[in-house]
Short mmCIF file of C-alpha atoms in Angstrom, two decimals:
data_model
loop_
_atom_site.label_atom_id
_atom_site.label_comp_id
_atom_site.label_asym_id
_atom_site.label_seq_id
_atom_site.Cartn_x
_atom_site.Cartn_y
_atom_site.Cartn_z
CA MET A 28 0.00 0.00 0.00
CA ILE A 29 1.36 3.43 -0.95
CA GLY A 30 0.93 5.92 1.87
CA LEU A 31 -0.25 9.51 1.68
CA GLN A 32 2.54 11.97 2.30
CA SER A 33 1.49 15.42 1.18
CA ILE A 34 -1.47 17.26 -0.29
CA ALA A 35 -1.50 20.07 -2.83
CA ILE A 36 -4.63 22.21 -2.97
CA GLY A 37 -5.84 22.71 -6.53
CA LYS A 38 -8.46 24.95 -8.11
CA ASN A 39 -11.19 22.32 -8.13
CA ARG A 40 -9.62 19.44 -6.24
CA LEU A 41 -6.87 18.04 -4.06
CA VAL A 42 -4.03 16.12 -5.64
CA VAL A 43 -2.92 13.31 -3.36
CA LEU A 44 0.80 12.68 -3.79
CA ALA A 45 2.46 9.33 -3.14
CA LYS A 46 5.57 8.78 -1.08
CA GLY A 47 8.85 9.17 -2.93
CA ILE A 48 7.56 11.67 -5.50
CA ASN A 49 10.33 14.01 -6.65
CA ARG A 50 10.27 17.81 -6.41
CA GLU A 51 10.08 18.31 -10.19
CA THR A 52 6.95 16.21 -10.47
CA TYR A 53 5.51 17.90 -7.37
CA MET A 54 6.02 21.39 -8.80
CA GLY A 55 4.65 20.22 -12.14
CA VAL A 56 1.41 19.23 -10.44
CA ILE A 57 1.22 22.58 -8.67
CA LEU A 58 1.78 24.51 -11.90
CA LYS A 59 -1.07 22.63 -13.56
CA THR A 60 -3.47 24.08 -10.98
CA LYS A 61 -2.49 27.75 -10.90
CA ASN A 62 -5.29 28.95 -8.64
CA THR A 63 -5.66 27.72 -5.09
CA LEU A 64 -8.23 27.87 -2.36
CA ALA A 65 -6.43 30.97 -1.09
CA TYR A 66 -7.72 33.95 -3.05
CA LYS A 67 -5.51 36.90 -3.94
CA VAL A 68 -6.59 39.98 -2.04
CA PHE A 69 -3.72 42.44 -1.63
CA GLY A 70 -0.76 42.13 -3.98
CA ASP A 71 1.00 38.80 -3.51
CA SER A 72 -0.65 38.01 -0.18
CA SER A 73 -3.42 35.43 0.03
CA VAL A 74 -6.26 34.64 2.42
CA SER A 75 -7.25 31.13 3.46
CA PRO A 76 -10.88 30.21 4.28
CA LYS A 77 -12.03 32.18 7.33
CA PRO A 78 -15.17 31.32 9.36
CA ASP A 79 -17.25 34.31 10.45
CA LYS A 80 -19.12 34.58 13.73
CA LEU A 81 -22.38 32.71 14.17
CA LYS A 82 -25.54 34.59 13.25
CA ILE A 83 -29.20 33.78 13.89
CA ASP A 84 -30.48 33.77 10.33
CA LYS A 85 -34.19 33.09 10.85
CA LEU A 86 -36.46 33.11 13.88
CA ALA A 87 -40.18 32.37 14.16
CA ILE A 88 -42.07 32.78 17.44
CA THR A 89 -45.75 32.17 18.20
CA LEU A 90 -47.74 33.84 20.97
CA ASP A 91 -51.10 32.88 22.41
CA ILE A 92 -53.60 35.77 22.68
CA PRO A 93 -56.66 34.50 24.59
CA SER A 94 -58.55 37.84 24.67
CA ILE A 95 -61.03 38.25 21.79
CA ALA A 96 -60.90 42.04 22.16
CA GLU A 97 -57.10 42.04 21.91
CA ARG A 98 -57.25 39.80 18.83
CA ASN A 99 -59.69 42.16 17.12
CA SER A 100 -57.54 45.17 17.99
CA LEU A 101 -54.43 43.43 16.61
CA ASN A 102 -56.09 42.60 13.29
CA LYS A 103 -57.52 46.10 12.97
CA LYS A 104 -54.09 47.71 13.42
CA LEU A 105 -52.48 45.34 10.93
CA LYS A 106 -55.12 46.24 8.34
CA LYS A 107 -54.41 49.92 8.94
CA MET A 108 -50.72 49.31 8.21
CA HIS A 109 -51.66 47.45 5.05
CA GLU A 110 -53.89 50.18 3.61
CA GLY A 111 -52.29 51.38 0.39
CA ASN A 112 -49.24 49.14 1.10
CA ALA A 113 -47.81 52.15 2.94
CA TYR A 114 -46.38 50.24 5.89
CA ALA A 115 -47.06 46.58 5.07
CA THR A 116 -47.83 44.19 2.21
CA TRP A 117 -49.85 41.00 2.20
CA ALA A 118 -48.03 37.79 3.18
CA TRP A 119 -49.41 34.31 2.62
CA GLY A 120 -49.09 31.82 5.46
CA LYS A 121 -49.75 28.09 5.32
CA GLY A 122 -51.18 27.78 8.80
CA TYR A 123 -52.73 31.25 9.18
CA LYS A 124 -55.55 33.17 7.51
CA ASN A 125 -54.00 36.65 7.83
CA GLY A 126 -50.42 37.67 7.10
CA TYR A 127 -48.51 40.92 6.64
CA ASN A 128 -44.93 41.84 5.73
CA ILE A 129 -44.03 44.91 7.81
CA LEU A 130 -41.62 46.88 5.62
CA VAL A 131 -38.31 48.24 6.87
CA GLU A 132 -37.65 50.65 4.01
CA GLU A 133 -40.20 53.20 5.21
CA TYR A 134 -37.77 54.13 7.96
CA GLY A 135 -34.56 54.16 5.95
CA LEU A 136 -33.04 51.31 7.93
CA ASP A 137 -30.03 49.43 6.61
CA ALA A 138 -31.36 46.02 5.66
CA SER A 139 -30.69 43.68 2.77
CA PRO A 140 -33.47 43.42 0.19
CA GLU A 141 -34.56 39.80 0.53
CA MET A 142 -35.21 40.22 4.27
CA ALA A 143 -36.10 43.93 4.47
CA LYS A 144 -39.22 43.14 6.45
CA PHE A 145 -40.62 41.00 9.20
CA THR A 146 -43.80 38.96 8.99
CA VAL A 147 -46.81 38.80 11.29
CA HIS A 148 -49.46 36.09 10.90
CA THR A 149 -52.73 35.92 12.83
CA ASP A 150 -55.89 33.79 13.02
CA PRO A 151 -54.56 30.21 12.75
CA ARG A 152 -56.26 27.59 10.61
CA TYR A 153 -55.56 24.89 13.19
CA GLU A 154 -56.67 24.72 16.83
CA ASN A 155 -53.24 23.71 18.17
CA HIS A 156 -51.55 26.86 16.79
CA ASN A 157 -51.01 30.00 18.86
CA TYR A 158 -52.97 33.01 17.63
CA MET A 159 -50.04 35.15 16.41
CA ARG A 160 -46.83 34.18 14.64
CA VAL A 161 -43.86 36.54 14.10
CA GLU A 162 -41.01 35.66 11.74
CA PHE A 163 -37.87 37.71 11.02
CA ASN A 164 -34.13 37.61 10.40
CA PRO A 165 -32.46 38.95 13.57
CA TYR A 166 -29.17 39.47 11.75
CA LYS A 167 -30.63 41.82 9.14
CA VAL A 168 -33.67 43.44 10.76
CA PRO A 169 -32.84 45.51 13.88
CA ALA A 170 -34.46 44.25 17.08
CA PHE A 171 -35.66 47.74 18.03
CA PHE A 172 -37.65 47.80 14.78
CA ILE A 173 -39.51 44.63 15.81
CA LYS A 174 -39.96 45.93 19.34
CA GLU A 175 -41.48 49.29 18.37
CA HIS A 176 -43.99 47.68 16.00
CA LEU A 177 -45.09 44.94 18.37
CA ASN A 178 -45.57 47.45 21.17
CA ILE A 179 -47.88 49.39 18.84
CA LEU A 180 -49.80 46.25 17.86
CA LEU A 181 -50.10 44.83 21.40
CA ASP A 182 -49.72 46.21 24.91
CA ASP A 183 -46.17 45.27 25.94
CA GLY A 184 -46.10 43.09 22.82
CA TYR A 185 -42.34 42.62 22.47
CA SER A 186 -41.75 41.64 26.09
CA ARG A 187 -44.64 39.16 25.93
CA LEU A 188 -43.26 37.63 22.74
CA MET A 189 -39.78 37.19 24.25
CA THR A 190 -40.95 35.73 27.59
CA ASP A 191 -44.19 33.90 26.74
CA GLY A 192 -43.61 33.21 23.05
CA ARG A 193 -42.78 29.74 21.75
CA VAL A 194 -39.90 29.39 19.26
CA THR A 195 -40.95 27.23 16.30
CA VAL A 196 -38.16 27.98 13.78
CA TRP A 197 -34.51 28.54 14.69
CA HIS A 198 -31.87 28.88 11.95
CA GLU A 199 -28.21 29.51 12.74
CA ALA A 200 -25.56 30.26 10.12
CA ILE A 201 -21.78 30.56 9.82
CA ASP A 202 -20.27 32.17 6.72
CA ILE A 203 -16.91 30.84 5.51
CA HIS A 204 -15.16 33.60 3.57
CA PHE A 205 -12.82 32.75 0.68
CA CYS A 206 -14.26 29.24 0.43
CA GLU A 207 -16.10 27.25 -2.25
CA LEU A 208 -18.34 24.26 -1.62
CA LYS A 209 -17.15 22.46 -4.77
CA ASP A 210 -13.71 21.99 -3.21
CA LEU A 211 -14.98 20.21 -0.09
CA TYR A 212 -16.62 17.08 1.30
CA LEU A 213 -19.00 17.40 4.26
CA TYR A 214 -20.16 14.77 6.70
CA TYR A 215 -22.39 14.69 9.78
CA PRO A 216 -22.26 11.32 11.59
CA LYS A 217 -25.85 11.23 12.86
CA PHE A 218 -27.67 11.76 9.55
CA GLN A 219 -28.71 8.96 7.20
CA CYS A 220 -29.86 11.18 4.35
CA SER A 221 -28.20 13.85 2.21
CA THR A 222 -28.80 15.64 -1.09
CA VAL A 223 -26.30 17.32 -3.42
CA ASN A 224 -27.36 19.87 -6.07
CA TYR A 225 -25.23 20.69 -9.11
CA LYS A 226 -25.00 23.43 -11.70
CA GLY A 227 -22.47 23.50 -14.52
CA GLY A 228 -20.81 20.39 -13.10
CA ASN A 229 -20.07 22.03 -9.74
CA THR A 230 -21.71 21.50 -6.37
CA ILE A 231 -23.87 24.53 -5.54
CA SER A 232 -25.67 23.29 -2.41
CA THR A 233 -25.79 20.33 -0.07
CA TYR A 234 -28.42 19.13 2.39
CA LEU A 235 -27.23 16.96 5.28
CA GLY A 236 -30.36 15.41 6.74
CA LYS A 237 -33.89 15.55 5.36
CA SER A 238 -35.00 19.03 4.33
CA THR A 239 -38.45 18.14 5.69
CA GLY A 240 -37.03 17.04 9.03
CA SER A 241 -36.83 18.93 12.31
CA LYS A 242 -33.04 19.40 12.02
CA TYR A 243 -30.73 19.52 9.03
CA PHE A 244 -27.73 21.35 7.59
CA PHE A 245 -27.98 23.40 4.40
CA ILE A 246 -24.64 24.41 2.88
CA TYR A 247 -24.51 26.60 -0.21
CA ASN A 248 -22.63 29.26 -2.19
CA LYS A 249 -23.76 32.53 -0.57
CA THR A 250 -22.02 34.74 -3.13
CA GLN A 251 -23.84 33.03 -6.00
CA GLU A 252 -27.16 33.26 -4.14
CA ILE A 253 -26.77 37.04 -3.86
CA LYS A 254 -25.94 37.26 -7.57
CA ASP A 255 -28.99 35.17 -8.50
CA THR A 256 -31.24 37.27 -6.26
CA ASN A 257 -29.99 40.48 -7.85
CA ALA A 258 -30.43 39.06 -11.36
CA ASN A 259 -34.16 38.44 -10.69
CA PHE A 260 -34.53 41.38 -8.35
CA TYR A 261 -37.26 43.47 -9.95
CA HIS A 262 -39.58 40.51 -10.51
CA ASP A 263 -40.37 40.68 -6.79
CA TYR A 264 -42.84 43.48 -6.01
CA VAL A 265 -41.74 43.79 -2.38
CA ASN A 266 -38.06 44.10 -3.36
CA ALA A 267 -38.69 46.63 -6.12
CA VAL A 268 -38.48 49.57 -3.69
CA PHE A 269 -35.03 48.59 -2.40
CA GLY A 270 -31.54 48.71 -3.82
CA LYS A 271 -29.78 45.50 -4.75
CA GLU A 272 -27.58 43.82 -2.19
CA PRO A 273 -23.84 44.39 -2.78
CA GLU A 274 -22.21 41.36 -4.39
CA PRO A 275 -19.06 40.02 -2.68
CA THR A 276 -15.97 39.94 -4.87
CA TYR A 277 -14.85 36.60 -3.46
CA PRO A 278 -16.62 33.27 -2.74
CA ILE A 279 -18.50 32.78 0.52
CA MET A 280 -19.83 29.41 1.63
CA ARG A 281 -22.68 29.49 4.14
CA ILE A 282 -23.35 26.68 6.61
CA GLU A 283 -26.89 26.85 8.00
CA LEU A 284 -28.29 24.66 10.75
CA ARG A 285 -32.07 24.73 10.40
CA GLN A 286 -34.21 23.54 13.30
CA ASP A 287 -37.99 23.42 13.62
CA PHE A 288 -39.55 22.78 17.02
CA LYS A 289 -43.00 21.25 16.59
CA LYS A 290 -43.06 19.38 19.88
CA LYS A 291 -40.61 21.24 22.13
CA THR A 292 -41.59 24.41 23.98
CA ILE A 293 -38.61 26.80 23.87
CA SER A 294 -38.45 30.53 24.56
CA VAL A 295 -35.92 32.84 22.91
CA GLY A 296 -33.81 32.93 26.08
CA GLY A 297 -34.12 29.15 26.47
CA ALA A 298 -32.65 28.64 23.00
CA ASN A 299 -29.24 29.38 24.49
CA GLY A 300 -29.41 25.93 26.07
CA LEU A 301 -29.75 24.13 22.73
CA PRO A 302 -26.93 21.70 21.90
CA ASN A 303 -24.10 22.94 19.68
CA HIS A 304 -24.25 20.70 16.60
CA PHE A 305 -21.64 22.56 14.53
CA PRO A 306 -18.53 20.80 15.95
CA GLU A 307 -19.97 17.45 14.86
CA LEU A 308 -19.99 18.62 11.24
CA LYS A 309 -16.84 17.31 9.57
CA ILE A 310 -15.31 19.14 6.61
CA PHE A 311 -12.66 17.62 4.33
CA ASN A 312 -10.77 18.86 1.30
CA ARG A 313 -11.81 17.14 -1.90
CA ILE A 314 -9.55 14.35 -3.17
CA VAL A 315 -8.79 13.59 -6.81
CA LEU A 316 -6.25 10.88 -7.56
CA GLU A 317 -3.92 11.27 -10.51
CA ASN A 318 -2.09 8.20 -11.86
CA GLN A 319 -0.80 6.96 -8.51
CA SER A 320 -2.43 4.18 -6.52
CA VAL A 321 -3.41 4.24 -2.86
CA PHE A 322 -3.97 0.48 -2.44
CA ASN A 323 -1.77 -2.40 -3.62
CA LYS A 324 -4.65 -4.66 -4.62
CA PRO A 325 -6.31 -3.61 -7.89
CA THR A 326 -9.76 -4.52 -6.54
CA ASP A 327 -9.23 -2.34 -3.44
CA GLU A 328 -8.01 0.50 -5.62
CA MET A 329 -11.10 0.18 -7.82
CA VAL A 330 -13.43 0.28 -4.81
CA PHE A 331 -11.66 3.35 -3.42
CA ARG A 332 -11.89 5.20 -6.74
CA LEU A 333 -15.57 4.31 -7.04
CA PHE A 334 -16.01 5.64 -3.52
CA LEU A 335 -14.42 8.98 -4.54
CA ASP A 336 -16.64 9.16 -7.63
CA CYS A 337 -19.66 8.59 -5.39
CA CYS A 338 -18.39 11.35 -3.07
CA ASN A 339 -18.19 13.74 -6.03
CA PHE A 340 -21.76 13.07 -7.19
CA LYS A 341 -23.66 12.08 -4.04
CA GLY A 342 -21.52 13.64 -1.33
CA LEU A 343 -19.42 12.02 1.37
CA GLN A 344 -22.49 11.45 3.55
CA GLN A 345 -24.18 9.05 1.10
CA ALA A 346 -20.93 7.55 -0.20
CA ARG A 347 -19.78 6.51 3.26
CA LEU A 348 -23.15 4.94 4.09
CA GLN A 349 -22.75 2.63 1.09
CA LEU A 350 -19.45 1.22 2.38
CA THR A 351 -19.22 -1.88 4.54
CA PRO A 352 -17.95 -1.43 8.12
CA ASP A 353 -14.57 -2.89 7.11
CA TRP A 354 -14.22 -0.45 4.24
CA ARG A 355 -15.14 2.47 6.44
CA LYS A 356 -12.17 1.56 8.65
CA LYS A 357 -9.94 1.70 5.57
CA VAL A 358 -11.33 4.94 4.20
CA ASP A 359 -11.68 6.99 7.39
CA PRO A 360 -7.90 7.33 8.06
CA ILE A 361 -7.40 8.50 4.46
CA MET A 362 -10.16 11.10 4.77
CA ALA A 363 -8.76 12.23 8.14
CA LYS A 364 -5.58 13.37 6.37
CA THR A 365 -7.63 15.81 4.27
CA LYS A 366 -9.59 17.35 7.17
CA VAL A 367 -9.51 21.14 6.96
CA GLU A 368 -7.70 23.06 9.68
CA TRP A 369 -9.83 26.21 9.65
CA TRP A 370 -13.08 24.59 10.87
CA ASN A 371 -13.21 24.77 14.68
CA PRO A 372 -16.65 26.06 15.76
CA ALA A 373 -16.14 25.53 19.48
CA GLU A 374 -17.06 29.18 20.20
CA VAL A 375 -20.56 28.84 18.76
CA ILE A 376 -22.26 28.66 22.16
CA GLU A 377 -20.65 31.92 23.30
CA GLN A 378 -21.51 33.63 20.01
CA ARG A 379 -25.09 32.35 20.21
CA GLY A 380 -25.50 33.87 23.66
CA ALA A 381 -24.36 37.28 22.40
CA ALA A 382 -26.77 37.08 19.44
CA ILE A 383 -29.67 36.15 21.75
CA ASN A 384 -28.86 39.05 24.09
CA ARG A 385 -29.11 41.45 21.14
CA ILE A 386 -32.64 40.16 20.56
CA LEU A 387 -33.76 40.14 24.19
CA SER A 388 -32.28 43.58 24.93
CA PRO A 389 -32.61 45.73 21.78
CA LYS A 390 -30.67 48.94 21.47
CA PRO A 391 -32.69 52.14 21.97
CA MET A 392 -34.53 53.40 18.94
CA PRO A 393 -32.52 56.09 17.10
CA LYS A 394 -34.12 59.51 17.46
CA GLU A 395 -34.35 60.01 13.69
CA HIS A 396 -37.00 57.26 13.57
CA GLU A 397 -39.24 58.56 16.36
CA LYS A 398 -41.35 60.65 14.00
CA HIS A 399 -42.19 57.67 11.82
CA PHE A 400 -43.24 55.45 14.70
CA LYS A 401 -45.38 58.22 16.21
CA ALA A 402 -47.14 58.59 12.85
CA LEU A 403 -47.67 54.83 12.66
CA ALA A 404 -49.04 54.67 16.20
CA TRP A 405 -51.44 57.52 15.42
CA LEU A 406 -52.64 55.71 12.26
CA CYS A 407 -53.21 52.39 14.03
CA ASN A 408 -55.23 53.98 16.82
CA GLN A 409 -57.67 55.81 14.56
#
């Protein structure tokens, strides 16, 4: 068996080099793949993949409102906001009869176009649903914006939502700057299902776990998503009043952990006690063998190459599940040599706590927005 000695990072792959390879051949392989995973930024310097801090990317909370009078008042105020689409637009909701997108742009707040709003649903179609549902992106929509509106819609509405509300959707995300999904394998040991999506022969997104399940990872090219959103920007009526989101000049890979809580009862503050699943996600550099062999036996070499082909088309998650236990013992040490060094999300819990505190304790409303909220409060109380 020929061992693995060194790894050269290529534009679309890793080249695994065998022991005893000479320097001339080594440099020849490097020159064939001029670009690397480190992208040129300033002159001759380069930047390796860099994980950003954790962000709460999507949050949905439901709140029970037993009082019929308070329900009627809530719906009346929402309809006032919706009149003429001045403050809100209609939003469809699967489990609710009424829905409104409360727009951010009326107040000149800095928010990206696809999430420049938060959504309020009322009047559930099912008896086991709470009466009101609020959904927003805490990373893009300022918490004070949510607070001021909910306090207009309900007496002490924001505090009630934070303390008595039940979290039903909780999405966390980590952006990896200067990183492309097509150069990596991803694996989560507790999932039996995964899906890989391609475009132009390259991996554009990966699901680890069932997308219809209560917990799964969604990994995708964030830079390309922004470009695609901007390309179809003006087909969306809600987005038409905003400017396009700036497009990054380098690749960003986003790792999202999406969790839905249908049975658990969790408050926003209680979400800080959720397990940290990010460290269990394993990330490896992609392997492509040249003419060298890894195994002495031709049959073993054939199986290993078929395994790599399966990794390229179905992802490491599915490819590894198709191996026998004995073959997993052979393959795992080889994959371990290609594990990336930049993925170490041990600080996620601390970062999550800081993000939750920003939601629970919003910053004071800037004075330049007071006039707008006073006008909105006057309109809703007419």
